[in-house]
Amino acid sequence: MDNIQDLENQLLTQIRNLLSQINNYVLQLQSLNEYEKNISGNPYNLYNYQMQEINNLISSMKLLISILESIKDYITLYYKEISGNPYITPNIKIEIIGQINNGIKEIKSMIDRLFVEIEILTNNLQRF
């Protein structure tokens, strides 16, 4: 079991590092927004900072996907851990797996809805 805990801890460290990177992007976005206030009269500089903003946003979304992939790996290890544990009764295993499945379905529905909204937004923006 210790090996699984080590792998789980590595995944948690990876998730924490990814969250830290996202936090850095957010801090950069905040500073870009402050700087944009001061240069709003210069279209060239404004364009450059807006491009930096969108690149940071896209990078943040990619990092979020990486976090979800790490969480998926964590859930896989967790499943292996409980399925091989003789002290967890079959009923409890079924309940745990059911809770995982329900949570994943709820999250999938939230993500699907979010991306539909993003697609609608980008399609509407292209019309301008």
XYZ file of N, CA and C in Angstrom:
384
model
N 0.809 -1.202 0.000
C 0.000 0.000 0.000
C 0.855 1.270 0.000
N 2.030 1.207 0.597
C 2.857 2.409 0.674
C 3.198 2.944 -0.707
N 3.403 2.033 -1.662
C 3.740 2.456 -3.015
C 2.615 3.292 -3.623
N 1.385 2.881 -3.411
C 0.243 3.640 -3.933
C 0.182 5.003 -3.262
N 0.438 5.055 -1.949
C 0.416 6.340 -1.248
C 1.506 7.262 -1.797
N 2.678 6.697 -2.110
C 3.751 7.512 -2.695
C 3.322 8.090 -4.043
N 2.694 7.249 -4.868
C 2.224 7.727 -6.174
C 1.130 8.774 -6.013
N 0.224 8.539 -5.054
C -0.830 9.523 -4.799
C -0.226 10.851 -4.346
N 0.776 10.792 -3.480
C 1.426 12.018 -3.017
C 2.136 12.740 -4.162
N 2.744 11.990 -5.071
C 3.372 12.605 -6.243
C 2.326 13.318 -7.098
N 1.183 12.672 -7.296
C 0.105 13.294 -8.064
C -0.419 14.546 -7.375
N -0.555 14.495 -6.064
C -1.018 15.671 -5.325
C -0.012 16.816 -5.431
N 1.261 16.495 -5.400
C 2.301 17.516 -5.584
C 2.208 18.109 -6.978
N 1.994 17.250 -7.965
C 1.846 17.719 -9.342
C 0.639 18.654 -9.469
N -0.460 18.293 -8.849
C -1.670 19.130 -8.890
C -1.391 20.471 -8.208
N -0.728 20.433 -7.067
C -0.392 21.673 -6.365
C 0.501 22.572 -7.226
N 1.464 21.988 -7.919
C 2.339 22.774 -8.796
C 1.570 23.391 -9.959
N 0.645 22.637 -10.530
C -0.168 23.160 -11.623
C -1.053 24.306 -11.135
N -1.622 24.149 -9.944
C -2.434 25.226 -9.373
C -1.586 26.474 -9.122
N -0.350 26.265 -8.717
C 0.561 27.389 -8.501
C 0.843 28.111 -9.819
N 1.008 27.346 -10.894
C 1.224 27.958 -12.214
C 0.001 28.768 -12.636
N -1.180 28.234 -12.378
C -2.404 28.973 -12.703
C -2.457 30.259 -11.883
N -2.092 30.182 -10.620
C -2.070 31.374 -9.776
C -1.108 32.418 -10.357
N 0.029 31.971 -10.860
C 0.979 32.907 -11.478
C 0.365 33.572 -12.705
N -0.374 32.816 -13.501
C -1.052 33.403 -14.663
C -2.083 34.437 -14.224
N -2.801 34.132 -13.163
C -3.804 35.076 -12.662
C -3.118 36.363 -12.200
N -2.007 36.227 -11.501
C -1.270 37.420 -11.063
C -0.778 38.228 -12.262
N -0.310 37.537 -13.298
C 0.123 38.231 -14.517
C -1.053 38.948 -15.179
N -2.206 38.298 -15.210
C -3.390 38.924 -15.792
C -3.783 40.180 -15.023
N -3.688 40.114 -13.726
C -4.010 41.293 -12.923
C -3.061 42.441 -13.235
N -1.773 42.136 -13.352
C -0.821 43.213 -13.648
C -1.012 43.731 -15.066
N -1.356 42.852 -16.003
C -1.630 43.298 -17.374
C -2.845 44.221 -17.400
N -3.871 43.876 -16.638
C -5.067 44.724 -16.588
C -4.743 46.103 -16.021
N -3.916 46.134 -15.005
C -3.518 47.422 -14.429
C -2.706 48.235 -15.439
N -1.814 47.567 -16.145
C -0.983 48.272 -17.121
C -1.838 48.780 -18.284
N -2.839 47.984 -18.681
C -3.718 48.401 -19.780
C -4.456 49.696 -19.465
N -4.784 49.902 -18.206
C -5.448 51.148 -17.818
C -4.592 52.352 -18.200
N -3.297 52.190 -18.057
C -2.379 53.307 -18.272
C -1.999 53.516 -19.737
N -2.160 52.499 -20.577
C -1.727 52.636 -21.976
C -2.892 52.562 -22.947
N -4.081 52.798 -22.482
C -5.261 52.609 -23.329
C -5.232 53.496 -24.570
N -4.418 54.544 -24.605
C -4.356 55.423 -25.768
C -3.421 54.927 -26.857
N -2.650 53.881 -26.606
C -1.684 53.375 -27.573
C -2.162 52.019 -28.111
N -2.760 51.993 -29.305
C -3.352 50.747 -29.820
C -2.340 49.604 -29.994
N -1.102 49.926 -30.378
C -0.112 48.861 -30.599
C 0.215 48.155 -29.289
N 0.519 48.927 -28.255
C 0.821 48.317 -26.959
C -0.395 47.600 -26.394
N -1.553 48.187 -26.589
C -2.778 47.569 -26.103
C -2.982 46.202 -26.752
N -2.737 46.110 -28.052
C -2.843 44.839 -28.771
C -1.899 43.802 -28.165
N -0.655 44.184 -27.922
C 0.326 43.241 -27.357
C -0.112 42.710 -25.999
N -0.620 43.599 -25.154
C -1.041 43.156 -23.827
C -2.304 42.314 -23.891
N -3.183 42.626 -24.818
C -4.381 41.797 -24.972
C -4.014 40.407 -25.472
N -3.031 40.325 -26.349
C -2.584 39.010 -26.818
C -1.933 38.223 -25.678
N -1.184 38.907 -24.825
C -0.599 38.234 -23.662
C -1.708 37.711 -22.744
N -2.744 38.520 -22.574
C -3.869 38.099 -21.725
C -4.517 36.829 -22.258
N -4.836 36.822 -23.544
C -5.518 35.652 -24.100
C -4.618 34.424 -24.059
N -3.326 34.612 -24.289
C -2.400 33.478 -24.195
C -2.337 32.937 -22.776
N -2.371 33.827 -21.782
C -2.386 33.375 -20.385
C -3.678 32.638 -20.063
N -4.789 33.128 -20.587
C -6.070 32.458 -20.341
C -6.085 31.060 -20.958
N -5.605 30.956 -22.181
C -5.574 29.652 -22.847
C -4.616 28.709 -22.125
N -3.471 29.230 -21.709
C -2.525 28.399 -20.954
C -3.136 27.929 -19.639
N -3.897 28.795 -18.990
C -4.568 28.409 -17.746
C -5.567 27.286 -17.999
N -6.303 27.375 -19.094
C -7.266 26.312 -19.417
C -6.543 24.991 -19.686
N -5.410 25.057 -20.361
C -4.629 23.838 -20.611
C -4.130 23.243 -19.300
N -3.705 24.110 -18.372
C -3.265 23.621 -17.075
C -4.421 22.987 -16.314
N -5.610 23.554 -16.444
C -6.773 22.952 -15.790
C -7.034 21.545 -16.326
N -6.859 21.371 -17.627
C -7.018 20.028 -18.211
C -5.958 19.090 -17.639
N -4.729 19.581 -17.486
C -3.668 18.761 -16.888
C -4.027 18.373 -15.458
N -4.633 19.310 -14.729
C -5.061 19.006 -13.361
C -6.112 17.914 -13.378
N -7.072 18.019 -14.303
C -8.108 16.987 -14.400
C -7.496 15.627 -14.741
N -6.490 15.625 -15.611
C -5.824 14.363 -15.950
C -5.118 13.776 -14.730
N -4.486 14.635 -13.925
C -3.818 14.159 -12.709
C -4.841 13.635 -11.708
N -5.974 14.304 -11.603
C -7.026 13.838 -10.699
C -7.561 12.491 -11.183
N -7.688 12.334 -12.494
C -8.125 11.040 -13.046
C -7.134 9.943 -12.650
N -5.846 10.226 -12.766
C -4.826 9.251 -12.369
C -4.913 8.943 -10.872
N -5.180 9.983 -10.086
C -5.333 9.803 -8.641
C -6.526 8.901 -8.347
N -7.634 9.131 -9.022
C -8.831 8.304 -8.819
C -8.542 6.860 -9.216
N -7.778 6.666 -10.289
C -7.408 5.313 -10.718
C -6.610 4.602 -9.627
N -5.633 5.312 -9.067
C -4.852 4.714 -7.978
C -5.723 4.441 -6.760
N -6.602 5.381 -6.464
C -7.502 5.226 -5.319
C -8.380 3.994 -5.511
N -8.897 3.827 -6.716
C -9.734 2.657 -7.012
C -8.942 1.365 -6.808
N -7.699 1.334 -7.319
C -6.864 0.145 -7.144
C -6.625 -0.139 -5.665
N -6.431 0.946 -4.908
C -6.169 0.789 -3.486
C -7.365 0.179 -2.756
N -8.551 0.701 -3.014
C -9.710 0.170 -2.288
C -10.116 -1.205 -2.801
N -9.937 -1.450 -4.101
C -10.346 -2.753 -4.631
C -9.453 -3.872 -4.104
N -8.199 -3.542 -3.789
C -7.290 -4.561 -3.274
C -7.232 -4.631 -1.758
N -7.996 -3.796 -1.082
C -7.963 -3.768 0.373
C -8.977 -4.772 0.945
N -8.478 -5.824 1.600
C -9.400 -6.848 2.123
C -10.244 -6.367 3.303
N -9.893 -5.235 3.882
C -10.617 -4.744 5.054
C -11.820 -3.875 4.680
N -11.926 -3.542 3.402
C -13.079 -2.757 2.952
C -14.106 -3.744 2.401
N -15.282 -3.738 2.978
C -16.316 -4.701 2.581
C -16.817 -4.394 1.165
N -17.355 -5.411 0.490
C -17.875 -5.193 -0.864
C -18.947 -4.102 -0.921
N -19.797 -4.019 0.088
C -20.836 -2.986 0.092
C -20.226 -1.584 0.140
N -19.206 -1.416 0.959
C -18.541 -0.114 1.048
C -17.830 0.205 -0.267
N -17.201 -0.803 -0.879
C -16.545 -0.599 -2.176
C -17.555 -0.131 -3.220
N -18.708 -0.768 -3.243
C -19.757 -0.390 -4.198
C -20.211 1.040 -3.937
N -20.363 1.398 -2.668
C -20.793 2.752 -2.320
C -19.738 3.794 -2.741
N -18.468 3.478 -2.492
C -17.387 4.401 -2.868
C -17.334 4.575 -4.382
N -17.399 3.481 -5.108
C -17.347 3.546 -6.573
C -18.562 4.289 -7.113
N -19.717 4.058 -6.517
C -20.917 4.783 -6.930
C -20.775 6.283 -6.715
N -20.201 6.659 -5.589
C -20.000 8.082 -5.307
C -19.016 8.696 -6.303
N -17.959 7.963 -6.620
C -16.997 8.445 -7.621
C -17.696 8.625 -8.962
N -18.459 7.623 -9.381
C -19.154 7.695 -10.673
C -20.145 8.851 -10.726
N -20.915 9.036 -9.661
C -21.876 10.145 -9.631
C -21.169 11.492 -9.696
N -20.073 11.623 -8.951
C -19.312 12.866 -8.978
C -18.737 13.153 -10.347
N -18.225 12.129 -11.003
C -17.646 12.308 -12.337
C -18.723 12.698 -13.341
N -19.883 12.083 -13.257
C -20.981 12.440 -14.172
C -21.400 13.894 -13.969
N -21.471 14.332 -12.707
C -21.845 15.716 -12.410
C -20.800 16.691 -12.975
N -19.545 16.375 -12.783
C -18.470 17.242 -13.286
C -18.472 17.259 -14.808
N -18.677 16.101 -15.430
C -18.718 16.042 -16.896
C -19.831 16.929 -17.436
N -20.972 16.880 -16.796
C -22.089 17.706 -17.248
C -21.766 19.192 -17.102
N -21.093 19.563 -16.014
C -20.699 20.956 -15.812
C -19.702 21.402 -16.884
N -18.737 20.545 -17.197
C -17.725 20.875 -18.207
C -18.366 20.970 -19.590
N -19.245 20.020 -19.900
C -19.940 20.071 -21.192
C -20.707 21.383 -21.354
N -21.436 21.767 -20.308
C -22.215 23.001 -20.348
C -21.296 24.217 -20.508
N -20.180 24.210 -19.792
C -19.230 25.320 -19.879
C -18.686 25.468 -21.298
N -18.307 24.370 -21.928
C -17.738 24.462 -23.265
C -18.776 24.824 -24.316
N -20.005 24.411 -24.110
C -21.076 24.854 -25.013
C -21.223 26.374 -24.902
N -21.207 26.888 -23.677
C -21.311 28.337 -23.479
C -20.126 29.071 -24.104
N -18.928 28.513 -23.972
C -17.738 29.129 -24.576
C -17.858 29.134 -26.097
N -18.320 28.030 -26.673
C -18.488 27.967 -28.128
C -19.509 28.991 -28.607
N -20.611 29.117 -27.894
C -21.632 30.107 -28.267
C -21.043 31.512 -28.189
N -20.300 31.787 -27.129
C -19.686 33.095 -26.961
C -18.709 33.399 -28.098
N -17.844 32.464 -28.407
C -16.864 32.717 -29.474
C -17.551 32.850 -30.832
N -18.604 32.067 -31.069
C -19.342 32.214 -32.327
C -20.000 33.589 -32.422
N -20.564 34.055 -31.303
C -21.174 35.391 -31.290
C -20.126 36.486 -31.480
N -18.957 36.312 -30.901
C -17.895 37.313 -31.043
C -17.377 37.389 -32.483
N -17.406 36.281 -33.194
C -16.924 36.259 -34.579
C -17.833 37.054 -35.498
N -19.045 37.263 -35.085
C -19.997 38.011 -35.921
C -19.698 39.504 -35.923
N -18.950 39.990 -34.955
C -18.684 41.430 -34.868
C -17.586 41.823 -35.787
